[in-house]
XYZ file of C-alpha atoms in Angstrom:
66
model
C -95.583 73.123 -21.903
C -97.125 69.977 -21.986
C -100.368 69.358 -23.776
C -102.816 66.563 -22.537
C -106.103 65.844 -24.644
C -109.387 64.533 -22.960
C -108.218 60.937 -24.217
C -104.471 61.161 -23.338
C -105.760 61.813 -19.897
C -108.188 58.900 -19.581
C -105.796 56.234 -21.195
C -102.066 56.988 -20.070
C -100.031 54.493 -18.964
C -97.554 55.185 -15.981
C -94.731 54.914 -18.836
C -95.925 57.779 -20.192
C -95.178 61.312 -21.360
C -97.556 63.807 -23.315
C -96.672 65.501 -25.819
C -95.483 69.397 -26.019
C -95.773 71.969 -27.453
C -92.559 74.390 -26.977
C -91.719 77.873 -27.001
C -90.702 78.018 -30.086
C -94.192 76.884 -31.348
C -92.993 73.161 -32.715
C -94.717 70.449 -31.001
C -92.791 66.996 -29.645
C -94.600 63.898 -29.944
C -95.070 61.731 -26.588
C -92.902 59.582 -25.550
C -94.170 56.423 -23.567
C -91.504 53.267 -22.368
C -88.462 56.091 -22.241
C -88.780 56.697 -26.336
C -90.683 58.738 -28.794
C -94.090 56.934 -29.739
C -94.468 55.928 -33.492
C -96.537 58.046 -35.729
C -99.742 55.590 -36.624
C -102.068 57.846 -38.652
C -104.374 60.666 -37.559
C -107.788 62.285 -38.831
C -108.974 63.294 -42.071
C -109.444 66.876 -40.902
C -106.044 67.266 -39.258
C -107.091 68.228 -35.986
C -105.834 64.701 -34.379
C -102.766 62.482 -34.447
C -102.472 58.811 -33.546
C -99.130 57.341 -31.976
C -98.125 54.150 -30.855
C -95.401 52.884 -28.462
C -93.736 50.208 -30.428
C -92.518 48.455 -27.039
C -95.893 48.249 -25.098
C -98.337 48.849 -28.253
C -100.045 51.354 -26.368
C -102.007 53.475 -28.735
C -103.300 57.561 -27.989
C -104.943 60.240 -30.402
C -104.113 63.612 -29.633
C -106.615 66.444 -30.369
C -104.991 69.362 -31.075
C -106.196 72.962 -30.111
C -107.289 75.318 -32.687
């Protein structure tokens, strides 16, 4: 299922693809220029992660659900 937050939604590029979180319950990180983004940090609290596509430099922080 893919997972969009607020800010994925306002910012996406037409490269690219949100993350999801499977079945299974493991999450995939996005993907944006055809390969997975770079991890680049992420909140304190744990609730958000920051990626990066290392072809574009397109940056997005996903907010997790509780």
């Amino acid at each position: 299922m893919p997972y969009f937050s607020n800010e994925e939604i306002k910012s996406r590029t037409s490269s690219y693809e949100p993350a999801q979180i499977l079945e299974n319950g493991s999450v995939r990180g996005p993907r944006c220029c055809g390969a997975p983004m770079a991890d680049d940090g992420g909140c304190s609290e744990g609730c958000c992660d920051d990626y990066r596509c290392e072809t574009c430099g397109h940056t997005v922080r996903i907010e997790w659900p509780d």
